[in-house]
mmCIF file of C-alpha atoms and ligand atoms in Angstrom:
data_model
loop_
_atom_site.group_PDB
_atom_site.id
_atom_site.type_symbol
_atom_site.label_atom_id
_atom_site.label_comp_id
_atom_site.label_asym_id
_atom_site.label_seq_id
_atom_site.Cartn_x
_atom_site.Cartn_y
_atom_site.Cartn_z
ATOM 1 C CA MET G 1 -45.006 -8.723 -25.478
ATOM 2 C CA GLU G 2 -48.216 -6.777 -25.459
ATOM 3 C CA LEU G 3 -48.972 -3.227 -24.446
ATOM 4 C CA ALA G 4 -51.970 -2.144 -22.400
ATOM 5 C CA GLY G 5 -53.293 1.065 -20.912
ATOM 6 C CA ASN G 6 -52.553 4.506 -22.316
ATOM 7 C CA LEU G 7 -50.305 4.309 -25.363
ATOM 8 C CA LYS G 8 -49.621 8.058 -25.127
ATOM 9 C CA SER G 9 -48.353 7.863 -21.559
ATOM 10 C CA SER G 10 -44.826 8.792 -20.545
ATOM 11 C CA ILE G 11 -44.855 6.452 -17.555
ATOM 12 C CA ILE G 12 -44.130 2.811 -18.335
ATOM 13 C CA VAL G 13 -44.906 -0.067 -15.964
ATOM 14 C CA ILE G 14 -43.408 -3.474 -16.785
ATOM 15 C CA GLY G 15 -44.425 -6.801 -15.246
ATOM 16 C CA CYS G 16 -42.818 -10.203 -15.354
ATOM 17 C CA PHE G 17 -39.229 -9.610 -16.449
ATOM 18 C CA HIS G 18 -38.631 -12.930 -14.748
ATOM 19 C CA GLY G 19 -41.201 -15.611 -15.452
ATOM 20 C CA ASP G 20 -41.011 -17.056 -11.961
ATOM 21 C CA GLU G 21 -41.996 -13.648 -10.531
ATOM 22 C CA PRO G 22 -45.562 -13.412 -11.813
ATOM 23 C CA GLN G 23 -46.896 -10.913 -9.240
ATOM 24 C CA GLY G 24 -46.511 -7.845 -11.459
ATOM 25 C CA LYS G 25 -48.487 -9.345 -14.324
ATOM 26 C CA TYR G 26 -51.285 -10.414 -12.008
ATOM 27 C CA LEU G 27 -51.490 -7.005 -10.335
ATOM 28 C CA ILE G 28 -51.405 -5.093 -13.632
ATOM 29 C CA ASP G 29 -54.132 -7.285 -15.152
ATOM 30 C CA LYS G 30 -56.338 -6.880 -12.096
ATOM 31 C CA TYR G 31 -55.756 -3.135 -11.949
ATOM 32 C CA LEU G 32 -56.736 -2.689 -15.594
ATOM 33 C CA GLU G 33 -59.957 -4.644 -14.959
ATOM 34 C CA THR G 34 -60.935 -2.051 -12.366
ATOM 35 C CA ARG G 35 -60.383 1.039 -14.510
ATOM 36 C CA ALA G 36 -62.141 2.457 -17.545
ATOM 37 C CA ASN G 37 -59.035 4.467 -18.398
ATOM 38 C CA THR G 38 -55.529 5.074 -17.176
ATOM 39 C CA ASN G 39 -52.672 7.503 -17.664
ATOM 40 C CA LEU G 40 -50.110 4.700 -17.527
ATOM 41 C CA LEU G 41 -48.622 2.500 -20.227
ATOM 42 C CA PHE G 42 -48.280 -1.131 -19.210
ATOM 43 C CA VAL G 43 -46.295 -4.093 -20.457
ATOM 44 C CA PRO G 44 -48.139 -6.635 -18.305
ATOM 45 C CA CYS G 45 -45.964 -9.629 -19.135
ATOM 46 C CA LEU G 46 -42.579 -9.063 -20.748
ATOM 47 C CA ASN G 47 -41.391 -12.661 -20.442
ATOM 48 C CA LYS G 48 -44.332 -14.709 -21.718
ATOM 49 C CA TYR G 49 -42.354 -17.915 -22.150
ATOM 50 C CA GLY G 50 -40.924 -17.654 -18.652
ATOM 51 C CA PHE G 51 -44.355 -16.918 -17.222
ATOM 52 C CA GLU G 52 -45.958 -19.887 -18.942
ATOM 53 C CA ASN G 53 -43.144 -22.195 -17.880
ATOM 54 C CA CYS G 54 -42.513 -20.660 -14.466
ATOM 55 C CA LYS G 55 -38.886 -19.948 -15.346
ATOM 56 C CA ARG G 56 -36.722 -16.926 -14.637
ATOM 57 C CA THR G 57 -35.245 -16.885 -18.132
ATOM 58 C CA ASN G 58 -36.771 -16.631 -21.606
ATOM 59 C CA LYS G 59 -37.028 -19.412 -24.197
ATOM 60 C CA ASN G 60 -33.324 -19.139 -24.986
ATOM 61 C CA GLY G 61 -32.333 -19.482 -21.344
ATOM 62 C CA VAL G 62 -31.415 -15.794 -21.137
ATOM 63 C CA ASP G 63 -32.074 -13.586 -18.112
ATOM 64 C CA ILE G 64 -33.627 -10.549 -19.805
ATOM 65 C CA ASN G 65 -32.548 -8.393 -16.889
ATOM 66 C CA ARG G 66 -28.903 -9.151 -17.740
ATOM 67 C CA ASN G 67 -29.234 -8.765 -21.510
ATOM 68 C CA PHE G 68 -29.332 -4.959 -21.847
ATOM 69 C CA PRO G 69 -26.476 -3.297 -23.765
ATOM 70 C CA THR G 70 -24.877 -1.560 -20.801
ATOM 71 C CA LYS G 71 -21.230 -0.600 -20.459
ATOM 72 C CA ASN G 72 -20.813 -3.364 -17.887
ATOM 73 C CA TRP G 73 -22.460 -6.137 -19.933
ATOM 74 C CA GLY G 74 -20.231 -9.183 -20.180
ATOM 75 C CA LYS G 75 -20.549 -12.802 -21.216
ATOM 76 C CA THR G 76 -21.387 -14.929 -18.194
ATOM 77 C CA ASP G 77 -21.702 -18.580 -17.326
ATOM 78 C CA TYR G 78 -24.767 -20.373 -18.602
ATOM 79 C CA ASN G 79 -26.965 -20.350 -15.543
ATOM 80 C CA ASP G 80 -30.195 -18.649 -14.451
ATOM 81 C CA PHE G 81 -28.476 -15.262 -14.731
ATOM 82 C CA PHE G 82 -27.055 -15.850 -18.217
ATOM 83 C CA GLY G 83 -26.937 -12.507 -20.027
ATOM 84 C CA GLY G 84 -27.060 -13.909 -23.553
ATOM 85 C CA ASP G 85 -24.454 -14.446 -26.263
ATOM 86 C CA SER G 86 -24.410 -10.729 -26.992
ATOM 87 C CA PRO G 87 -26.106 -7.663 -25.491
ATOM 88 C CA ALA G 88 -29.688 -7.108 -26.662
ATOM 89 C CA SER G 89 -29.689 -10.514 -28.347
ATOM 90 C CA GLU G 90 -33.231 -11.244 -27.128
ATOM 91 C CA ASP G 91 -36.588 -10.185 -28.579
ATOM 92 C CA GLU G 92 -37.846 -9.106 -25.156
ATOM 93 C CA THR G 93 -34.826 -6.847 -24.649
ATOM 94 C CA LYS G 94 -35.200 -5.330 -28.118
ATOM 95 C CA PHE G 95 -38.891 -4.763 -27.480
ATOM 96 C CA VAL G 96 -38.168 -2.775 -24.311
ATOM 97 C CA ILE G 97 -35.361 -0.783 -25.936
ATOM 98 C CA ASP G 98 -37.612 0.150 -28.874
ATOM 99 C CA LEU G 99 -40.431 1.093 -26.517
ATOM 100 C CA VAL G 100 -38.238 3.294 -24.336
ATOM 101 C CA GLU G 101 -36.673 4.982 -27.353
ATOM 102 C CA LYS G 102 -40.106 5.671 -28.827
ATOM 103 C CA VAL G 103 -41.930 6.749 -25.652
ATOM 104 C CA LYS G 104 -39.030 8.605 -24.003
ATOM 105 C CA PRO G 105 -40.602 7.925 -20.596
ATOM 106 C CA ARG G 106 -40.153 10.224 -17.628
ATOM 107 C CA LEU G 107 -40.558 7.308 -15.232
ATOM 108 C CA ILE G 108 -40.380 3.528 -15.433
ATOM 109 C CA LEU G 109 -41.573 1.049 -12.810
ATOM 110 C CA THR G 110 -40.701 -2.639 -13.091
ATOM 111 C CA PHE G 111 -41.865 -5.505 -10.913
ATOM 112 C CA HIS G 112 -39.695 -8.195 -9.414
ATOM 113 C CA ALA G 113 -39.598 -10.406 -6.321
ATOM 114 C CA PRO G 114 -38.694 -11.388 -3.574
ATOM 115 C CA TYR G 115 -36.545 -8.807 -1.801
ATOM 116 C CA LYS G 116 -39.136 -6.373 -0.404
ATOM 117 C CA VAL G 117 -37.251 -3.230 -1.400
ATOM 118 C CA VAL G 118 -37.874 -0.181 -3.545
ATOM 119 C CA ASN G 119 -34.699 -0.136 -5.595
ATOM 120 C CA TYR G 120 -34.038 2.703 -8.009
ATOM 121 C CA ASP G 121 -31.590 3.879 -10.643
ATOM 122 C CA GLY G 122 -31.324 7.437 -11.895
ATOM 123 C CA ASP G 123 -33.094 10.403 -10.359
ATOM 124 C CA ALA G 124 -35.925 8.563 -8.612
ATOM 125 C CA ARG G 125 -35.247 8.987 -4.906
ATOM 126 C CA GLU G 126 -38.274 11.145 -4.167
ATOM 127 C CA ILE G 127 -40.826 8.992 -5.961
ATOM 128 C CA SER G 128 -39.206 5.864 -4.480
ATOM 129 C CA GLU G 129 -39.797 7.295 -1.014
ATOM 130 C CA LYS G 130 -43.458 7.859 -1.812
ATOM 131 C CA ILE G 131 -43.746 4.264 -2.997
ATOM 132 C CA SER G 132 -41.927 3.112 0.124
ATOM 133 C CA ASP G 133 -44.408 5.011 2.306
ATOM 134 C CA ILE G 134 -47.268 3.151 0.644
ATOM 135 C CA ILE G 135 -45.868 -0.383 0.591
ATOM 136 C CA GLY G 136 -43.635 -0.301 3.661
ATOM 137 C CA TYR G 137 -40.452 -1.589 2.021
ATOM 138 C CA PRO G 138 -37.191 0.358 2.430
ATOM 139 C CA VAL G 139 -35.702 2.442 -0.377
ATOM 140 C CA GLU G 140 -32.363 1.211 -1.657
ATOM 141 C CA GLU G 141 -30.296 2.820 -4.338
ATOM 142 C CA SER G 142 -28.346 -0.356 -4.960
ATOM 143 C CA ILE G 143 -29.638 -3.893 -4.725
ATOM 144 C CA GLY G 144 -26.388 -4.999 -3.062
ATOM 145 C CA TYR G 145 -24.877 -7.199 -5.759
ATOM 146 C CA PRO G 146 -23.629 -6.481 -9.282
ATOM 147 C CA THR G 147 -26.229 -6.663 -12.030
ATOM 148 C CA PRO G 148 -24.362 -6.225 -15.338
ATOM 149 C CA GLY G 149 -26.698 -5.759 -18.278
ATOM 150 C CA SER G 150 -29.643 -4.924 -16.043
ATOM 151 C CA PHE G 151 -32.509 -2.787 -17.210
ATOM 152 C CA GLY G 152 -31.999 -0.405 -14.258
ATOM 153 C CA THR G 153 -28.406 0.224 -15.312
ATOM 154 C CA TRP G 154 -29.351 0.675 -18.958
ATOM 155 C CA ALA G 155 -32.339 2.975 -18.419
ATOM 156 C CA GLY G 156 -31.669 4.587 -15.047
ATOM 157 C CA ILE G 157 -27.912 5.005 -14.884
ATOM 158 C CA GLU G 158 -26.867 5.213 -18.521
ATOM 159 C CA ARG G 159 -29.928 7.054 -19.892
ATOM 160 C CA ASN G 160 -30.942 9.066 -16.854
ATOM 161 C CA ILE G 161 -34.536 7.872 -16.916
ATOM 162 C CA PRO G 162 -35.848 7.529 -13.358
ATOM 163 C CA THR G 163 -36.281 3.751 -13.050
ATOM 164 C CA ILE G 164 -37.758 1.915 -10.102
ATOM 165 C CA THR G 165 -37.389 -1.787 -9.466
ATOM 166 C CA LEU G 166 -40.093 -2.767 -7.030
ATOM 167 C CA GLU G 167 -39.168 -6.058 -5.385
ATOM 168 C CA LEU G 168 -42.362 -7.570 -3.992
ATOM 169 C CA ASP G 169 -42.718 -10.064 -1.180
ATOM 170 C CA GLU G 170 -43.054 -13.459 -2.868
ATOM 171 C CA ASN G 171 -44.744 -14.896 0.214
ATOM 172 C CA ALA G 172 -47.415 -12.223 0.338
ATOM 173 C CA ASN G 173 -50.818 -13.242 -0.843
ATOM 174 C CA LEU G 174 -51.582 -11.617 -4.196
ATOM 175 C CA GLU G 175 -54.917 -10.273 -3.000
ATOM 176 C CA SER G 176 -53.168 -8.451 -0.154
ATOM 177 C CA LEU G 177 -50.594 -6.982 -2.565
ATOM 178 C CA LYS G 178 -53.413 -5.424 -4.578
ATOM 179 C CA ILE G 179 -54.011 -2.851 -1.841
ATOM 180 C CA PRO G 180 -50.576 -1.156 -1.806
ATOM 181 C CA VAL G 181 -49.816 -1.726 -5.485
ATOM 182 C CA PHE G 182 -53.122 -0.238 -6.654
ATOM 183 C CA LYS G 183 -52.386 2.762 -4.396
ATOM 184 C CA ILE G 184 -48.999 3.119 -6.073
ATOM 185 C CA PHE G 185 -50.623 2.979 -9.516
ATOM 186 C CA GLU G 186 -53.200 5.560 -8.440
ATOM 187 C CA MET G 187 -50.463 7.865 -7.211
ATOM 188 C CA LEU G 188 -48.672 7.459 -10.551
ATOM 189 C CA GLU G 189 -51.904 8.231 -12.442
ATOM 190 C CA ASN G 190 -51.502 11.804 -11.209
ATOM 191 C CA TYR G 191 -47.719 11.984 -11.123
HETATM 192 ZN ZN1 ZN O 201 -36.667 -10.445 -11.003
#
């Protein structure tokens, strides 16, 4: 788990929670190549093992986005959505918790796929609408199914940090995604 960009920023952007959703990492890496400096703090690839093995989960078979110590965390079946043996059992989860506690961000953007929605938790409606205007996906406050132990619940609902889960189109060509996503980053540079 490496950091990139502006280490003093209070806006965190996280790519690749799920290793089989590599779009965020690609877009962050490409964006950073184009800029001499940035006001944003990036975690380009949270789930390195998953990315390298094209798997949703981490090396322990845990879905990091179900491993956060939320009030609704619970032990689940061992499948692709397995939330771990205990909340925050995973290094990736601990890394994000430590980062958020240290940075105290005023906004967090995470990348996922494939639902083509701008999902948000906490007080992020207005900024979600701006992102929606750029990328053309609808804004949704809830993803439509329960996500116990999710990062959005932990950060957005339980800690009141505006948290956006941007679900990209997995069928879109990565080059074409650069256009709206770079515009979103540029908007956030001045946010
Ligand atoms: Zn995902």
